[in-house]
Coordinates of C-alpha atoms in Angstrom, one line a residue:
X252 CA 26.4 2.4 7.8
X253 CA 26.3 2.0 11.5
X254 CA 29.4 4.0 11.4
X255 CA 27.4 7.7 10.3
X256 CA 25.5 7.3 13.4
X257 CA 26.7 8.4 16.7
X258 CA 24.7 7.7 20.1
X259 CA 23.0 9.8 22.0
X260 CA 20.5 10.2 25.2
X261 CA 17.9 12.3 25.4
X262 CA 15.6 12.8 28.4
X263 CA 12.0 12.9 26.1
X264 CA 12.7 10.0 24.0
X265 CA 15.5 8.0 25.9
X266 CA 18.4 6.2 23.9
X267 CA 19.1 7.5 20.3
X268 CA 21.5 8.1 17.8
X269 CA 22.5 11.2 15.5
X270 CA 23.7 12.2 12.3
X271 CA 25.0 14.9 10.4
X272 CA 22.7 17.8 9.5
X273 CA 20.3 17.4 11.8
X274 CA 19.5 13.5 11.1
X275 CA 18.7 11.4 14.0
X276 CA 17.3 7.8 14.7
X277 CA 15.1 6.3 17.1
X278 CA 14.4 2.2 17.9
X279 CA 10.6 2.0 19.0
X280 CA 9.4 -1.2 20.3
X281 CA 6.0 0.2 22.3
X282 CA 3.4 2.5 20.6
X283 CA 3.8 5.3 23.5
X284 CA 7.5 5.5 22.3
X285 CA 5.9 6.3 18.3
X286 CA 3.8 9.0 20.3
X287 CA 6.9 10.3 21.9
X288 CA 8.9 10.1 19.2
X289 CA 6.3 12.1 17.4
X290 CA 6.1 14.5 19.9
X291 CA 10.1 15.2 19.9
X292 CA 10.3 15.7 16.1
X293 CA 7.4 18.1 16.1
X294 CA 9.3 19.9 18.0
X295 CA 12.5 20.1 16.1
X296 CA 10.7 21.0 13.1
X297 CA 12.1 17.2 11.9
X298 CA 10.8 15.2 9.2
X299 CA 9.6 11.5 10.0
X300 CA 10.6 8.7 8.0
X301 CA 9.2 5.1 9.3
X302 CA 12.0 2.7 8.6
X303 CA 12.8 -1.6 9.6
X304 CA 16.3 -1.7 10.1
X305 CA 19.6 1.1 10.1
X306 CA 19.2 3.5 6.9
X307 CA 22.0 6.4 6.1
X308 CA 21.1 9.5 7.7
X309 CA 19.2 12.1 6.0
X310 CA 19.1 15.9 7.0
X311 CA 16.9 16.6 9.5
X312 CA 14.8 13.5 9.5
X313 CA 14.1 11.6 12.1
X314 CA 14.3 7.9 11.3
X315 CA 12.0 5.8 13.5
X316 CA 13.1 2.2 13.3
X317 CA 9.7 0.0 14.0
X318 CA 11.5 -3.4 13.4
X319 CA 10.4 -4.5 16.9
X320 CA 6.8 -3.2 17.3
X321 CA 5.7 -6.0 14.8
X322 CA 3.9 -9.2 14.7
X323 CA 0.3 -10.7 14.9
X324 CA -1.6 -9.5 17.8
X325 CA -4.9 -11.8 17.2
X326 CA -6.6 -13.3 14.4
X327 CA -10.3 -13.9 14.8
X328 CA -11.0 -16.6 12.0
X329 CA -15.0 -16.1 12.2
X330 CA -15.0 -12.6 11.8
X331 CA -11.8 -12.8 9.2
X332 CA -10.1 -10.1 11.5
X333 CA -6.4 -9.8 11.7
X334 CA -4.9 -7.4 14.8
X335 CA -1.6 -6.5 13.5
X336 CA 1.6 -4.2 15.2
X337 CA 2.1 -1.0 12.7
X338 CA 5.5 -2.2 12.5
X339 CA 5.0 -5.7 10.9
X340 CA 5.5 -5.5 7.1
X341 CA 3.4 -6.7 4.4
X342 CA 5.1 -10.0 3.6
X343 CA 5.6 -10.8 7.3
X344 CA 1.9 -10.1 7.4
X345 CA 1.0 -12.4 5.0
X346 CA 3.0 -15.5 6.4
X347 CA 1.4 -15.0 9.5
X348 CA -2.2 -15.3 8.3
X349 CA -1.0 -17.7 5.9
X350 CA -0.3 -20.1 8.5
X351 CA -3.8 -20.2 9.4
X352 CA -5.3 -20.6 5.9
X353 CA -5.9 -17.1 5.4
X354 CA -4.9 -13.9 3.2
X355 CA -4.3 -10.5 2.6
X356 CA -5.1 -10.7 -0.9
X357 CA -2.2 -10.3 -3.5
X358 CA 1.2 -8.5 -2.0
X359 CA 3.4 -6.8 -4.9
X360 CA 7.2 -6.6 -4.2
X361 CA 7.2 -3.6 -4.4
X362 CA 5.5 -3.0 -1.3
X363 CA 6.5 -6.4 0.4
X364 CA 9.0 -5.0 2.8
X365 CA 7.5 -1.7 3.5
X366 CA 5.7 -1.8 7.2
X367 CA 2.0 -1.4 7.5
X368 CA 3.0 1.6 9.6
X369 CA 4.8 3.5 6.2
X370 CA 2.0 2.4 4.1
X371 CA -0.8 3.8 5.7
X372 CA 1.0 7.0 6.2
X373 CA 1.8 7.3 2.1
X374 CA -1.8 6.5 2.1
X375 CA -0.5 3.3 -0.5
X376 CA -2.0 2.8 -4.0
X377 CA 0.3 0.4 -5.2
X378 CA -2.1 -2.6 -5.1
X379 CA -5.6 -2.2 -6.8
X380 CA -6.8 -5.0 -6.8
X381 CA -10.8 -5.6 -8.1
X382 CA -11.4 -8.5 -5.5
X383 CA -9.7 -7.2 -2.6
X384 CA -8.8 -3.4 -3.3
X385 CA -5.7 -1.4 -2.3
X386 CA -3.7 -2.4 0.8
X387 CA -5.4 0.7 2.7
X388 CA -8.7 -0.4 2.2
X389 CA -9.0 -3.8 4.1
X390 CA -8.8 -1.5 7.7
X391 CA -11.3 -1.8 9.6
X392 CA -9.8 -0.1 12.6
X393 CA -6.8 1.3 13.9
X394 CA -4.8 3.3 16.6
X395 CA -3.0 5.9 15.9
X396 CA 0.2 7.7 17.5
X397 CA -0.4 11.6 17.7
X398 CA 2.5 14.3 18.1
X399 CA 0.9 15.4 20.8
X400 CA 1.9 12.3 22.6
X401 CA -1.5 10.6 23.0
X402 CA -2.9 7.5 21.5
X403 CA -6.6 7.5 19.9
X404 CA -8.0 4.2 18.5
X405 CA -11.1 3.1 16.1
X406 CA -13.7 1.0 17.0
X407 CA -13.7 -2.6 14.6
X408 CA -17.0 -1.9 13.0
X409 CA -18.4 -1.6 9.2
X410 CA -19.4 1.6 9.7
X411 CA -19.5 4.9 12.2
X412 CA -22.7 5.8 12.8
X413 CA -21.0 8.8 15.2
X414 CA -19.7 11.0 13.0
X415 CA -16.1 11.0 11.7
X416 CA -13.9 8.6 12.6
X417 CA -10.9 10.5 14.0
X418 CA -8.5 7.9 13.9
X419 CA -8.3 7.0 10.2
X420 CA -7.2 10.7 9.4
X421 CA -3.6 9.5 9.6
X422 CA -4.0 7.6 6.5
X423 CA -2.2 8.7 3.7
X424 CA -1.2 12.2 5.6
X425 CA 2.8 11.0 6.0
X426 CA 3.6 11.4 9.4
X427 CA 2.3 14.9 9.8
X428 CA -0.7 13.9 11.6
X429 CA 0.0 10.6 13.4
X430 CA 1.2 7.4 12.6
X431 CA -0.7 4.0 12.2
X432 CA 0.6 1.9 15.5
X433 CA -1.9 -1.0 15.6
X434 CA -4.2 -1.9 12.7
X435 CA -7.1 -4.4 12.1
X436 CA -7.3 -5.9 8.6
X437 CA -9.9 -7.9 6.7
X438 CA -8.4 -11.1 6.0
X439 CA -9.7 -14.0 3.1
X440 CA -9.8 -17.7 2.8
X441 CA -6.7 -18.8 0.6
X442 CA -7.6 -19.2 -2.6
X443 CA -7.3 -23.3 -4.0
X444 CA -6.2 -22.0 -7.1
X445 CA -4.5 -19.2 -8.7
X446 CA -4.4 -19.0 -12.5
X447 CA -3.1 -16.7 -15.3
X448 CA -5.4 -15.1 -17.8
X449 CA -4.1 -12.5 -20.4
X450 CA -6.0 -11.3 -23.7
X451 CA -4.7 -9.1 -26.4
X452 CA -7.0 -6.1 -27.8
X453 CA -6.3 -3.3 -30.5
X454 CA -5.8 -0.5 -28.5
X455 CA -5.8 1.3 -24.7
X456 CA -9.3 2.1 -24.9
X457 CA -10.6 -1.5 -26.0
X458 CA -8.4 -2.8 -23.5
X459 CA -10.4 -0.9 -20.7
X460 CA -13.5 -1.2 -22.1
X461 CA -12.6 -5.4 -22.2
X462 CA -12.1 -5.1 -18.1
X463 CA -15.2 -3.0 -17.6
X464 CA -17.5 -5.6 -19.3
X465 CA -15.7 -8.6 -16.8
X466 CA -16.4 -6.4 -13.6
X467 CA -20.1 -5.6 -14.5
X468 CA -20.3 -9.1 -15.5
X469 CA -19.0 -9.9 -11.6
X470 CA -15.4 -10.9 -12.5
X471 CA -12.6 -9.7 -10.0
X472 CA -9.2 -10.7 -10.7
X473 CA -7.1 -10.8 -7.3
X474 CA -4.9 -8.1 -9.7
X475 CA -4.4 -7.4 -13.3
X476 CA -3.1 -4.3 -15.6
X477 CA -2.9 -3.3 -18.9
X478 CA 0.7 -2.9 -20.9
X479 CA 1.6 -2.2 -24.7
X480 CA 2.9 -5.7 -26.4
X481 CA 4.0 -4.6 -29.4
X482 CA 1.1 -2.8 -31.4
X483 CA -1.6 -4.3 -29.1
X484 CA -2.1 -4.1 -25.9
X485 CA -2.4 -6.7 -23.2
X486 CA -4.9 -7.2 -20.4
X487 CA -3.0 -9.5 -17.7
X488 CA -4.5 -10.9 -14.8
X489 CA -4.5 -13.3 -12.0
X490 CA -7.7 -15.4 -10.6
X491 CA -7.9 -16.6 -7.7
X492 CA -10.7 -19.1 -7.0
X493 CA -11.8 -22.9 -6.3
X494 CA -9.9 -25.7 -7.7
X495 CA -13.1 -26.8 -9.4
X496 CA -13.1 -24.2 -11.3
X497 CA -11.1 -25.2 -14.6
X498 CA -13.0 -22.7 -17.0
X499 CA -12.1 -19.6 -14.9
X500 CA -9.7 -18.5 -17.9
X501 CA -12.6 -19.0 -20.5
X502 CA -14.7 -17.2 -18.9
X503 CA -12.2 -14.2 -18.3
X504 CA -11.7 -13.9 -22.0
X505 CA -15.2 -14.6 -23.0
X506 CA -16.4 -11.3 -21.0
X507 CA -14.1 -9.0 -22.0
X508 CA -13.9 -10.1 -25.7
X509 CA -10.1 -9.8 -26.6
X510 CA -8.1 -12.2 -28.3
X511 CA -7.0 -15.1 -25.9
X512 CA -2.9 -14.8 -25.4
X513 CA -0.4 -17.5 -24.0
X514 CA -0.9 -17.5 -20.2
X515 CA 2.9 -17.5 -20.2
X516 CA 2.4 -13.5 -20.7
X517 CA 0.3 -13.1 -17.7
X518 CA 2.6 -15.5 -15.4
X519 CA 5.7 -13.5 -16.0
X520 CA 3.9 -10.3 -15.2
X521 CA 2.7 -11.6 -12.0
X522 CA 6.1 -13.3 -11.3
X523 CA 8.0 -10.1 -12.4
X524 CA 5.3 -8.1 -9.7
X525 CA 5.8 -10.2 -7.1
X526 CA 9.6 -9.9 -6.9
X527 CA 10.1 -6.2 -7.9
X528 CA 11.2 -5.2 -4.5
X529 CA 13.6 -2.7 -5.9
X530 CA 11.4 -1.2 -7.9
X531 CA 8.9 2.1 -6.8
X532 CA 5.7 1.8 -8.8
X533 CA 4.4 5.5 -8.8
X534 CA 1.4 7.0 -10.6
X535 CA 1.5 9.2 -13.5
X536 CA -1.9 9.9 -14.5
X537 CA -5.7 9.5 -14.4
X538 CA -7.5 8.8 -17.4
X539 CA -11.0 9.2 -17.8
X540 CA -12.7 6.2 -19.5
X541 CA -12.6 6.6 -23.2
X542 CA -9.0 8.7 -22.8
X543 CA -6.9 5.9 -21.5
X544 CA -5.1 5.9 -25.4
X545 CA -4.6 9.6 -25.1
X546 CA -2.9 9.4 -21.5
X547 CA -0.8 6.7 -22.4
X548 CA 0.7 8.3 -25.8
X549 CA 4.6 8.7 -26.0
X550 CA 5.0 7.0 -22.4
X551 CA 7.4 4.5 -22.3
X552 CA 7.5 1.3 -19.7
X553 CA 4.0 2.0 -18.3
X554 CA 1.0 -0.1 -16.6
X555 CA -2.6 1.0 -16.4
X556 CA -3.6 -0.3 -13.0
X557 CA -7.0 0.3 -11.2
X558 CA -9.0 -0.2 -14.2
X559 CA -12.5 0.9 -13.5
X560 CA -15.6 1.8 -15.2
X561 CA -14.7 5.5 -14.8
X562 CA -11.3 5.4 -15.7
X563 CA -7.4 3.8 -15.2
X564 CA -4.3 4.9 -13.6
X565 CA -1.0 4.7 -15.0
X566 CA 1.9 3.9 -13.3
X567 CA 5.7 3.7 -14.3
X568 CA 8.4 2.2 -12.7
X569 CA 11.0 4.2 -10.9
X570 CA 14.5 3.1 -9.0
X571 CA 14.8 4.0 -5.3
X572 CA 12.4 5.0 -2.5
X573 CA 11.8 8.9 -3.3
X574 CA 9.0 10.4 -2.9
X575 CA 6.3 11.2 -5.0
X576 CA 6.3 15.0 -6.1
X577 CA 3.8 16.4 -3.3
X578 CA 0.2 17.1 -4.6
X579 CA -2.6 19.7 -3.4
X580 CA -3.9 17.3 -0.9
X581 CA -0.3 16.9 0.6
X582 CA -0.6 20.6 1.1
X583 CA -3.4 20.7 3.1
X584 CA -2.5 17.9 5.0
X585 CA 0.6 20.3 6.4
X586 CA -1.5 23.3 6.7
X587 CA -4.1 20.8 8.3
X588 CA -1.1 19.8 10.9
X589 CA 0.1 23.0 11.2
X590 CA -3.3 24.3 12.5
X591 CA -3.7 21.5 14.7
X592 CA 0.1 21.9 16.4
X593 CA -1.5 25.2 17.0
X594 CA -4.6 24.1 18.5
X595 CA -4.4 23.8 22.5
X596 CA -6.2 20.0 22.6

């Protein structure tokens, strides 16, 4: 692969390499060098891929490799804070607060090797969890590489009592408007325990309506989904908890009043999850609560993820790291960075 590349030095961004039709690639190990970076594709009218590691070349993308602009920074075990480079991914992430008796919460293969940089810039969705939300959402501050070649940061707080908070307008905007190069995550104790629950219902909609009794009832799986199992459908799920706590299952299937199903079911999902790391997750559709049946009707090999009282998601797997089809808040985000390119700031 190394083979497609050829080096190169440029007097902006220093050593590179390019490829055919306009591809290049770029090894970043500070986060002025993301800024600069930035700043140089901007100019070329490139694309920005974040990548760990050499990838093939693709036509006028820039490829920046963040393999060494990872690692823990500082973990403040009072406060639960984690100061992480945008480069580390999620697995490496996890290890490292791991060592210290900590957690991110539950990490899907599917996103596993995918730096923290990359995810916040897809704005990732691929983890809704009920007890600890979707990878974005533990953030509680961040700095941010611009294309115009400066840095901007977030304060670590709860809450901006400012105004908005600058920053975090990179997430989920690709790298149009900046990319992610330091972030500070909200980290948990490690659970004692981690056990499987899964209950059968009749249908889509019981299934949902099952889940929405557990969370107003205060239960909040570390992750769960719904799937077709023959002409039932399943609700699977993981708990995560004290070691004390032996009637966790009971209680799971208790409040959302399905039939109780082997725990095998549930384990091989989670298993399955947490080794997919071939295998893109992408969504398909939001259901409304009540229309979850409807929305999964002649769709095949699908999961209803982020089940919450006022609707589901539904995701289906997909081979390879393409895309997702681009969506009307893509759009603005480009005419968003298009204006700003424009802007003298």
């Amino acid at each position: 692969m190394k083979d497609a590349w050829t080096p190169h030095h440029d007097g902006a961004v220093g050593d590179l390499w390019t490829g055919p039709a306009g591809a290049a690639r770029l090894e970043v190990a500070e986060p002025v060098a993301v800024a600069r970076a930035l700043a140089w594709a901007a100019e070329r009218a490139l694309a920005v891929r974040v990548v760990r590691g050499v990838r093939p070349p693709a036509p006028r993308t820039l490829q920046i490799d963040v393999g060494a602009l990872a690692g823990l920074v500082a973990l403040d075990e009072i406060s639960r804070v984690a100061h992480l480079r945008g480069g580390t991914t999620w697995a490496e992430a996890e290890a490292l607060v791991a060592s210290r008796g900590l957690t991110l919460g539950p990490v899907p293969g599917c996103v596993a090797e995918t730096p923290i940089m990359a995810s916040f810039a897809a704005g990732e969705r691929r983890r809704p969890s009920p007890a600890f939300g979707h990878l974005t959402d533990g953030v509680l501050a961040l700095r941010a590489a611009l294309p115009k070649g400066l840095l901007t940061r977030s304060a670590v707080a709860p809450r901006r009592a400012t105004g908005p908070d600058l920053a975090r307008c990179v997430v989920g905007t690709g790298a149009t408007l900046g990319l992610a190069v330091d972030v500070h995550l909200q980290v948990w104790d490690r659970p004692e325990s981690r056990v499987a629950a899964a209950v059968r219902f009749p249908g889509w909609d019981a299934a949902h309506d099952g889940a929405v009794v557990a969370l107003r009832q205060g239960l909040r799986p570390a992750w769960w989904c719904a799937r077709r199992r023959g002409r039932e459908v399943e609700l699977l799920a993981e708990l995560w908890g004290d070691a004390g706590d032996a009637d966790a299952v009971g209680r799971f299937v208790d409040a959302t009043g399905g039939r109780e199903a082997p725990a095998a079911d549930a384990q091989a999902w989670i298993d399955a999850r947490a080794d997919a790391a071939d295998t893109r997750w992408s969504a398909q559709v939001a259901a409304p609560r009540g229309g979850l049946a409807a929305a999964a009707r002649a769709r095949r090999g699908i999961e209803a993820w982020d089940l919450r009282p006022a609707g589901a998601t539904l995701y289906a797997p997909r081979s390879g790291d393409a895309a997702d089809p681009p969506d009307a808040w893509a759009a603005l985000a480009d005419r968003l960075a298009e204006h700003l390119r424009g802007e003298d700031v």
